[in-house]
Tab-separated table of C-alpha atoms in Angstrom:
chain	number	residue	atom	x	y	z
A	203	MET	CA	8.168	18.496	-38.805
A	204	GLN	CA	6.524	15.228	-40.126
A	205	GLU	CA	2.862	15.645	-41.444
A	206	LEU	CA	0.168	12.933	-41.914
A	207	HIS	CA	-3.470	12.876	-42.924
A	208	ASP	CA	-6.389	11.005	-41.977
A	209	ALA	CA	-3.887	9.732	-39.360
A	210	PRO	CA	-4.743	7.084	-36.641
A	211	LEU	CA	-4.371	8.418	-33.106
A	212	ALA	CA	-5.319	5.301	-30.983
A	213	PRO	CA	-1.614	4.000	-31.261
A	214	LEU	CA	-0.629	7.458	-29.716
A	215	THR	CA	-2.404	6.586	-26.397
A	216	THR	CA	-2.047	4.085	-23.787
A	217	PHE	CA	-5.846	3.329	-24.050
A	218	ARG	CA	-5.351	2.220	-27.799
A	219	LEU	CA	-8.506	3.921	-28.486
A	220	GLY	CA	-10.085	6.775	-30.689
A	221	GLY	CA	-10.356	7.674	-34.259
A	222	PRO	CA	-8.095	9.344	-36.582
A	223	ALA	CA	-7.070	12.909	-36.803
A	224	ALA	CA	-7.638	15.020	-39.994
A	225	ARG	CA	-3.988	16.036	-39.809
A	226	LEU	CA	-1.290	14.975	-37.464
A	227	ILE	CA	1.954	16.968	-37.015
A	228	THR	CA	4.868	15.590	-35.243
A	229	ALA	CA	7.032	18.363	-33.885
A	230	THR	CA	10.716	17.653	-32.704
A	231	THR	CA	11.635	21.237	-31.561
A	232	ASP	CA	10.233	23.971	-29.712
A	233	ALA	CA	10.282	26.058	-32.686
A	234	GLU	CA	8.415	23.597	-34.594
A	235	VAL	CA	5.999	23.225	-31.728
A	236	VAL	CA	5.317	27.145	-31.531
A	237	ALA	CA	5.061	27.325	-35.503
A	238	ALA	CA	2.406	24.647	-35.645
A	239	VAL	CA	0.296	26.132	-32.720
A	240	ARG	CA	0.472	29.692	-34.573
A	241	GLU	CA	-0.677	28.251	-37.796
A	242	ALA	CA	-3.543	26.463	-36.205
A	243	ASP	CA	-4.600	29.600	-34.369
A	244	ASP	CA	-4.046	31.848	-37.191
A	245	SER	CA	-6.420	29.725	-39.519
A	246	GLY	CA	-8.939	28.806	-36.825
A	247	THR	CA	-8.332	25.147	-36.795
A	248	PRO	CA	-9.023	23.093	-33.785
A	249	LEU	CA	-5.748	21.833	-31.994
A	250	LEU	CA	-5.214	18.905	-30.007
A	251	LEU	CA	-1.994	18.495	-28.010
A	252	ILE	CA	-0.504	14.888	-27.752
A	253	GLY	CA	2.498	14.045	-25.633
A	254	GLY	CA	2.741	10.629	-24.362
A	255	GLY	CA	-0.973	9.819	-24.854
A	256	SER	CA	-1.408	8.144	-21.369
A	257	ASN	CA	-4.241	10.829	-20.006
A	258	LEU	CA	-6.313	10.971	-23.296
A	259	VAL	CA	-9.885	9.397	-24.112
A	260	ILE	CA	-10.269	10.266	-27.896
A	261	GLY	CA	-13.838	9.913	-29.401
A	262	ASP	CA	-14.338	6.772	-31.766
A	263	LYS	CA	-15.017	9.708	-34.375
A	264	GLY	CA	-11.343	10.992	-33.941
A	265	PHE	CA	-10.478	14.707	-34.017
A	266	PRO	CA	-11.377	17.019	-36.974
A	267	GLY	CA	-8.443	19.342	-36.659
A	268	THR	CA	-4.582	19.312	-36.220
A	269	ALA	CA	-3.212	16.848	-33.841
A	270	LEU	CA	0.045	18.086	-32.591
A	271	ARG	CA	2.385	15.390	-31.155
A	272	ILE	CA	5.150	17.133	-29.154
A	273	ALA	CA	8.275	14.851	-29.404
A	274	THR	CA	10.888	17.372	-28.553
A	275	ARG	CA	13.958	16.237	-26.689
A	276	GLY	CA	16.455	17.589	-24.297
A	277	VAL	CA	17.614	16.892	-20.738
A	278	ALA	CA	19.837	19.451	-19.100
A	279	LEU	CA	21.180	18.619	-15.333
A	280	ASP	CA	23.340	21.269	-13.625
A	281	GLY	CA	24.108	20.448	-10.116
A	282	THR	CA	20.580	19.755	-8.616
A	283	SER	CA	18.723	21.675	-11.315
A	284	LEU	CA	16.982	19.779	-14.024
A	285	GLU	CA	15.290	20.971	-17.208
A	286	LEU	CA	13.390	18.782	-19.458
A	287	ALA	CA	11.683	19.258	-22.618
A	288	ALA	CA	8.249	18.665	-23.017
A	289	GLY	CA	8.619	15.441	-25.088
A	290	GLU	CA	10.940	13.780	-22.859
A	291	VAL	CA	9.583	10.338	-21.724
A	292	TRP	CA	8.913	10.722	-17.798
A	293	THR	CA	9.911	7.335	-16.669
A	294	ASP	CA	13.458	7.963	-18.436
A	295	ALA	CA	13.778	11.267	-16.608
A	296	VAL	CA	12.862	9.733	-13.232
A	297	ALA	CA	15.686	6.936	-13.864
A	298	ARG	CA	18.213	9.456	-14.865
A	299	THR	CA	17.711	11.499	-11.682
A	300	VAL	CA	18.017	8.539	-9.567
A	301	GLU	CA	21.539	7.663	-11.441
A	302	ALA	CA	22.488	11.160	-10.779
A	303	GLY	CA	21.888	10.685	-7.105
A	304	LEU	CA	19.122	13.079	-6.826
A	305	ALA	CA	15.968	13.107	-4.689
A	306	GLY	CA	12.635	14.284	-5.290
A	307	ILE	CA	11.015	12.571	-8.055
A	308	GLU	CA	11.948	9.025	-7.376
A	309	CYS	CA	8.553	7.919	-6.126
A	310	LEU	CA	7.186	9.024	-9.470
A	311	ALA	CA	9.033	6.246	-11.334
A	312	GLY	CA	6.954	4.085	-13.817
A	313	ILE	CA	4.069	6.849	-14.293
A	314	PRO	CA	3.514	6.697	-18.221
A	315	GLY	CA	3.620	9.945	-20.316
A	316	SER	CA	5.815	12.884	-21.161
A	317	ALA	CA	7.394	15.449	-19.071
A	318	GLY	CA	5.348	18.218	-20.476
A	319	ALA	CA	2.176	16.752	-18.971
A	320	THR	CA	3.676	16.722	-15.445
A	321	PRO	CA	2.674	20.231	-14.573
A	322	ILE	CA	-0.569	20.224	-16.431
A	323	GLN	CA	-1.855	17.554	-14.138
A	324	ASN	CA	0.414	18.016	-11.159
A	325	VAL	CA	1.370	14.505	-11.453
A	326	GLY	CA	1.605	12.928	-8.206
A	327	ALA	CA	1.855	9.287	-6.667
A	328	TYR	CA	3.281	7.513	-3.584
A	329	GLY	CA	3.568	10.778	-1.479
A	330	GLN	CA	5.267	12.497	-4.118
A	331	GLU	CA	3.739	15.413	-6.603
A	332	VAL	CA	5.812	17.319	-9.137
A	333	SER	CA	4.711	20.664	-7.615
A	334	SER	CA	7.038	20.192	-4.746
A	335	THR	CA	9.975	20.272	-7.135
A	336	ILE	CA	9.240	22.312	-10.163
A	337	THR	CA	10.503	25.894	-10.086
A	338	GLU	CA	9.656	27.190	-13.516
A	339	VAL	CA	7.469	26.045	-16.701
A	340	VAL	CA	8.321	27.499	-20.057
A	341	ALA	CA	5.253	27.635	-22.201
A	342	TYR	CA	4.068	29.287	-25.303
A	343	ASP	CA	1.114	31.637	-24.552
A	344	ARG	CA	-1.456	31.533	-27.250
A	345	ARG	CA	-2.991	34.625	-25.645
A	346	SER	CA	-0.097	37.030	-25.984
A	347	ARG	CA	1.638	34.693	-28.699
A	348	GLU	CA	5.020	34.761	-26.927
A	349	THR	CA	6.914	32.304	-24.983
A	350	VAL	CA	6.715	32.981	-21.317
A	351	THR	CA	8.426	31.566	-18.229
A	352	ILE	CA	6.153	30.873	-15.291
A	353	PRO	CA	7.346	30.419	-11.695
A	354	SER	CA	6.098	27.741	-9.547
A	355	ALA	CA	4.206	29.979	-7.312
A	356	GLU	CA	2.102	31.275	-10.252
A	357	CYS	CA	1.105	27.697	-11.415
A	358	ALA	CA	-1.449	27.412	-9.249
A	359	PHE	CA	-0.914	23.769	-8.228
A	360	SER	CA	-3.319	21.732	-6.294
A	361	TYR	CA	-4.239	18.152	-6.326
A	362	ARG	CA	-4.348	16.965	-9.710
A	363	HIS	CA	-4.716	20.485	-11.107
A	364	SER	CA	-2.912	23.572	-12.256
A	365	ARG	CA	-3.456	26.902	-14.171
A	366	PHE	CA	-2.516	25.033	-17.394
A	367	LYS	CA	-5.515	22.453	-16.746
A	368	SER	CA	-8.173	25.242	-15.697
A	369	ASP	CA	-7.194	27.062	-18.963
A	370	PRO	CA	-6.113	24.333	-21.425
A	371	GLU	CA	-6.734	26.570	-24.530
A	372	ARG	CA	-4.040	29.125	-23.152
A	373	PHE	CA	-0.583	27.400	-22.533
A	374	VAL	CA	1.569	24.916	-24.459
A	375	VAL	CA	4.328	23.789	-22.220
A	376	LEU	CA	7.599	23.480	-23.724
A	377	ARG	CA	10.169	22.768	-20.834
A	378	VAL	CA	9.805	22.218	-17.340
A	379	ARG	CA	12.626	22.711	-14.624
A	380	PHE	CA	12.814	21.259	-11.431
A	381	GLU	CA	15.179	21.544	-8.367
A	382	LEU	CA	15.981	18.422	-6.767
A	383	GLU	CA	18.033	17.362	-3.805
A	384	ASP	CA	21.365	16.058	-2.971
A	385	ALA	CA	20.772	13.815	-0.026
A	386	ALA	CA	24.094	11.484	-0.371
A	387	GLY	CA	22.348	8.997	-2.469
A	388	LEU	CA	19.198	8.782	-0.179
A	389	SER	CA	15.660	9.524	-1.013
A	390	ALA	CA	13.269	12.316	0.029
A	391	PRO	CA	11.637	11.184	3.041
A	392	VAL	CA	9.126	8.445	2.659
A	393	LYS	CA	5.739	9.962	3.031
A	394	TYR	CA	3.305	7.233	1.825
A	395	ALA	CA	2.472	4.430	4.315
A	396	GLU	CA	2.278	1.780	1.460
A	397	THR	CA	5.601	2.404	0.455
A	398	ALA	CA	7.086	2.568	3.952
A	399	ARG	CA	5.576	-0.807	4.670
A	400	ALA	CA	7.274	-2.159	1.370
A	401	LEU	CA	10.288	-0.687	2.411
A	402	GLY	CA	10.295	-1.927	5.940
A	403	VAL	CA	10.914	1.615	7.163
A	404	GLY	CA	8.781	4.219	8.965
A	405	THR	CA	7.190	7.387	7.141
A	406	GLY	CA	9.461	10.151	7.423
A	407	ASP	CA	12.622	7.970	7.010
A	408	ARG	CA	14.839	8.201	3.969
A	409	VAL	CA	16.097	4.881	1.853
A	410	PRO	CA	18.522	4.569	-0.841
A	411	LEU	CA	17.205	6.062	-4.043
A	412	ASP	CA	17.466	2.997	-5.846
A	413	ALA	CA	15.391	0.998	-3.565
A	414	ALA	CA	12.693	3.917	-3.407
A	415	ARG	CA	12.278	3.785	-7.079
A	416	GLU	CA	12.507	-0.072	-7.443
A	417	THR	CA	9.875	-0.454	-4.618
A	418	VAL	CA	7.603	2.026	-6.431
A	419	LEU	CA	7.878	0.233	-9.661
A	420	LYS	CA	7.120	-3.127	-7.963
A	421	LEU	CA	3.608	-1.712	-6.366
A	422	ARG	CA	2.767	0.018	-9.726
A	423	ALA	CA	3.425	-3.222	-11.651
A	424	GLY	CA	1.330	-4.964	-9.111
A	425	LYS	CA	-1.675	-2.953	-9.860
A	426	GLY	CA	-1.076	-2.833	-13.617
A	427	MET	CA	0.048	0.601	-13.628
A	428	VAL	CA	3.407	0.147	-15.503
A	429	LEU	CA	2.680	-0.067	-19.289
A	430	ASP	CA	3.131	-3.537	-20.675
A	431	PRO	CA	1.938	-4.236	-24.201
A	432	GLU	CA	1.167	-7.780	-23.366
A	433	ASP	CA	-0.906	-7.016	-20.231
A	434	HIS	CA	-4.133	-5.651	-20.995
A	435	ASP	CA	-4.613	-4.360	-17.454
A	436	THR	CA	-2.125	-1.657	-18.391
A	437	TRP	CA	-3.992	-0.763	-21.634
A	438	SER	CA	-5.449	2.161	-19.513
A	439	ALA	CA	-4.925	5.816	-18.353
A	440	GLY	CA	-3.961	4.799	-14.716
A	441	SER	CA	-6.287	6.207	-12.210
A	442	PHE	CA	-9.418	6.817	-14.134
A	443	PHE	CA	-11.181	8.859	-11.264
A	444	THR	CA	-9.597	11.290	-8.957
A	445	ASN	CA	-9.849	10.803	-4.984
A	446	PRO	CA	-13.032	13.038	-4.170
A	447	ILE	CA	-12.119	15.964	-1.699
A	448	LEU	CA	-15.122	16.772	0.494
A	449	THR	CA	-16.144	19.450	2.961
A	450	HIS	CA	-16.613	18.448	6.446
A	451	GLU	CA	-20.274	18.497	6.160
A	452	GLU	CA	-20.054	16.447	2.973
A	453	PHE	CA	-17.937	13.849	4.799
A	454	ALA	CA	-20.325	13.548	7.675
A	455	ALA	CA	-23.334	12.921	5.077
A	456	PHE	CA	-21.149	10.322	3.393
A	457	HIS	CA	-20.030	8.752	6.626
A	458	ALA	CA	-23.551	8.449	7.268
A	459	ARG	CA	-24.343	6.757	4.009
A	460	VAL	CA	-21.226	4.284	4.551
A	461	ALA	CA	-23.235	3.342	7.938
A	462	GLU	CA	-26.290	2.772	6.438
A	463	ARG	CA	-24.780	0.647	3.769
A	464	LEU	CA	-22.018	-1.072	5.427
A	465	GLY	CA	-22.657	-1.143	8.943
A	466	ASP	CA	-21.351	1.172	12.097
A	467	GLY	CA	-18.162	-0.582	12.258
A	468	VAL	CA	-17.177	0.276	8.767
A	469	THR	CA	-14.857	3.402	8.599
A	470	PRO	CA	-14.205	5.107	5.065
A	471	PRO	CA	-10.762	6.181	4.087
A	472	ALA	CA	-10.033	9.542	4.970
A	473	TYR	CA	-7.163	11.947	4.616
A	474	PRO	CA	-6.715	15.542	5.628
A	475	ALA	CA	-6.903	17.845	2.327
A	476	GLY	CA	-6.548	21.459	3.696
A	477	ASP	CA	-8.779	23.644	5.400
A	478	LYS	CA	-12.012	21.992	6.426
A	479	HIS	CA	-11.819	19.328	3.576
A	480	THR	CA	-11.096	15.593	3.779
A	481	LYS	CA	-9.998	13.410	0.906
A	482	THR	CA	-11.190	9.787	0.516
A	483	SER	CA	-10.383	6.927	-1.626
A	484	ALA	CA	-12.184	6.538	-5.300
A	485	ALA	CA	-10.886	3.128	-5.462
A	486	TRP	CA	-12.515	2.045	-2.051
A	487	LEU	CA	-15.871	3.912	-3.397
A	488	ILE	CA	-15.800	1.746	-6.245
A	489	ASP	CA	-15.101	-1.470	-4.730
A	490	LYS	CA	-17.539	-0.982	-1.975
A	491	SER	CA	-20.020	0.083	-4.605
A	492	GLY	CA	-20.038	-3.281	-5.849
A	493	PHE	CA	-17.394	-2.920	-8.970
A	494	THR	CA	-14.665	-5.231	-8.026
A	495	LYS	CA	-11.339	-5.866	-9.784
A	496	GLY	CA	-12.346	-7.354	-13.038
A	497	TYR	CA	-15.734	-6.129	-13.206
A	498	GLY	CA	-17.335	-6.166	-16.749
A	499	THR	CA	-18.115	-8.770	-19.340
A	500	GLY	CA	-17.334	-6.646	-22.180
A	501	PRO	CA	-14.336	-5.413	-24.027
A	502	ALA	CA	-13.772	-2.744	-21.720
A	503	ARG	CA	-13.522	-3.944	-18.129
A	504	ILE	CA	-12.096	-2.713	-14.486
A	505	SER	CA	-8.677	-3.648	-14.299
A	506	GLY	CA	-8.084	-7.098	-12.522
A	507	LYS	CA	-5.339	-5.467	-10.560
A	508	HIS	CA	-6.840	-2.342	-9.406
A	509	THR	CA	-10.411	-1.004	-9.285
A	510	LEU	CA	-9.525	2.602	-10.201
A	511	ALA	CA	-8.195	1.605	-13.838
A	512	LEU	CA	-10.569	1.280	-16.574
A	513	THR	CA	-9.047	-0.749	-19.242
A	514	ASN	CA	-9.330	-1.924	-22.764
A	515	ARG	CA	-9.075	-5.653	-23.210
A	516	GLY	CA	-8.073	-5.263	-26.978
A	517	GLU	CA	-11.244	-4.872	-28.941
A	518	ALA	CA	-12.954	-2.034	-27.077
A	519	THR	CA	-14.088	1.142	-28.439
A	520	THR	CA	-14.139	4.423	-26.602
A	521	GLU	CA	-17.963	4.306	-26.553
A	522	ASP	CA	-17.294	0.825	-24.565
A	523	LEU	CA	-15.104	2.588	-22.327
A	524	LEU	CA	-17.427	5.356	-21.690
A	525	ASP	CA	-20.301	3.230	-20.884
A	526	LEU	CA	-18.312	1.471	-18.381
A	527	ALA	CA	-17.120	4.849	-16.731
A	528	ARG	CA	-20.839	6.052	-16.608
A	529	GLU	CA	-22.081	2.848	-15.016
A	530	VAL	CA	-19.505	3.263	-12.205
A	531	VAL	CA	-20.167	6.916	-11.640
A	532	ALA	CA	-23.927	6.170	-11.602
A	533	GLY	CA	-23.057	3.192	-9.056
A	534	VAL	CA	-21.085	5.272	-6.522
A	535	HIS	CA	-23.317	8.119	-6.604
A	536	ALA	CA	-26.479	5.627	-5.799
A	537	ALA	CA	-24.513	3.945	-3.291
A	538	PHE	CA	-22.768	6.829	-1.495
A	539	GLY	CA	-24.014	10.298	-2.873
A	540	ILE	CA	-20.554	10.933	-4.278
A	541	THR	CA	-20.214	11.699	-7.878
A	542	LEU	CA	-16.876	10.591	-9.130
A	543	VAL	CA	-14.835	12.842	-11.653
A	544	ASN	CA	-12.859	11.677	-14.470
A	545	GLU	CA	-8.975	12.323	-14.475
A	546	PRO	CA	-7.999	11.906	-18.117
A	547	VAL	CA	-8.960	14.228	-20.909
A	548	THR	CA	-11.793	13.775	-22.966
A	549	VAL	CA	-11.518	14.876	-26.568
A	550	GLY	CA	-14.866	14.856	-28.654
A	551	VAL	CA	-16.624	12.756	-26.111
A	552	SER	CA	-17.995	13.411	-22.378
A	553	LEU	CA	-19.170	11.316	-19.575
C-alpha cells in the first residue's frame, strides 16, 4: 500500500475541489482494502473511501482522518457473467462488454467513476440502471468484520439508492458481479426516448451494441457529461441533483404552481415512478426557475451545456460550489415548492 500524509484530495475528484487528507492510503488488492479499513476501525480513525472521485464534494478544510483510495484491478468474463474489482474504471468495463458482444450496460457508457461505486448509487442513465444486471455484490462488512456476498435482491435498489447508500458506514464494496445478455451483437431494448430518437429507432427496438454505446457517448458529450480536462463544463459530478419523486398529491400541488408561474398551457415533465408516485425533471425545474445554462458569474457556475451540472470553472472553492447549489435549491423551492436533493456525497460540508 502507498501511504501519504497531508495529501491533496482535489486531484482525486472530478470537481477538482477540496482540501487535503491527514493520511491517504492507496490499496491495490482486496486484502489491502480490508486491512486499511480494519486498522481505521480499530483505532477509531475517521475513514473516507475514494474510488473514481466522480461523486464527491469534499470541504475546503479537507478530511481529518484516513482517506482510502480503492485502486484494485480485476476483470473476469465467463460467458455472460462479469465480475469487476471495485477499482476498475467503469467506462473501460462498459467498452469491454460491448467488444465482447454482451448487452445490459451499454447505455451506461461514459459515466465517470469506478465499478465499486455503481451499486452504491444504483448508477443509471439513458434507460438503464446497474440494478437490472447486478447479481451479487462482494463487500467487507465493518459490523461483522467479515467479507460477505450480498445477492441483488438484498441490495434494496431503488432510484439512485441502495442499502449501501442508506448505511454508508457499514459496507465497503470489493467486487461487483453482473449477468449480461448475448443478443447476437445487439443491445438491450432501447428504453429512453432521447436515445431512440438519436438512433432513429422506436423504443423497445434493439440496435448494434457499438451504435448504442457511441450514441450515448455523443449525447453525454453534448451535455458536458464525458470527462475532458480541457472542458470546464466537465469539471463536475455530472448530475448534481436527483430527479424529484412526488406523491400524486404533491404532484398536483406542483402542477398548480407551474400553471400559476408559467401559464395553464405548460405541462411539466412527468414519468411513472411506482405506486402513487410521479417523477419529474430536476433539470426542467432548474431552468424554469431562472437558472439557465451557464448561469453564474463566479468561479462556480451551471454548465453551459446542461442545467443539471454545477461546474468548477478552474479557480472555484468548495464553498463557491455550495453557495451556487444553495442558490439553486432556494430558487427552485421558491418557484415550485420542491426541494432538490444533491446526488453527490458531501464530506465535511452540507447544503
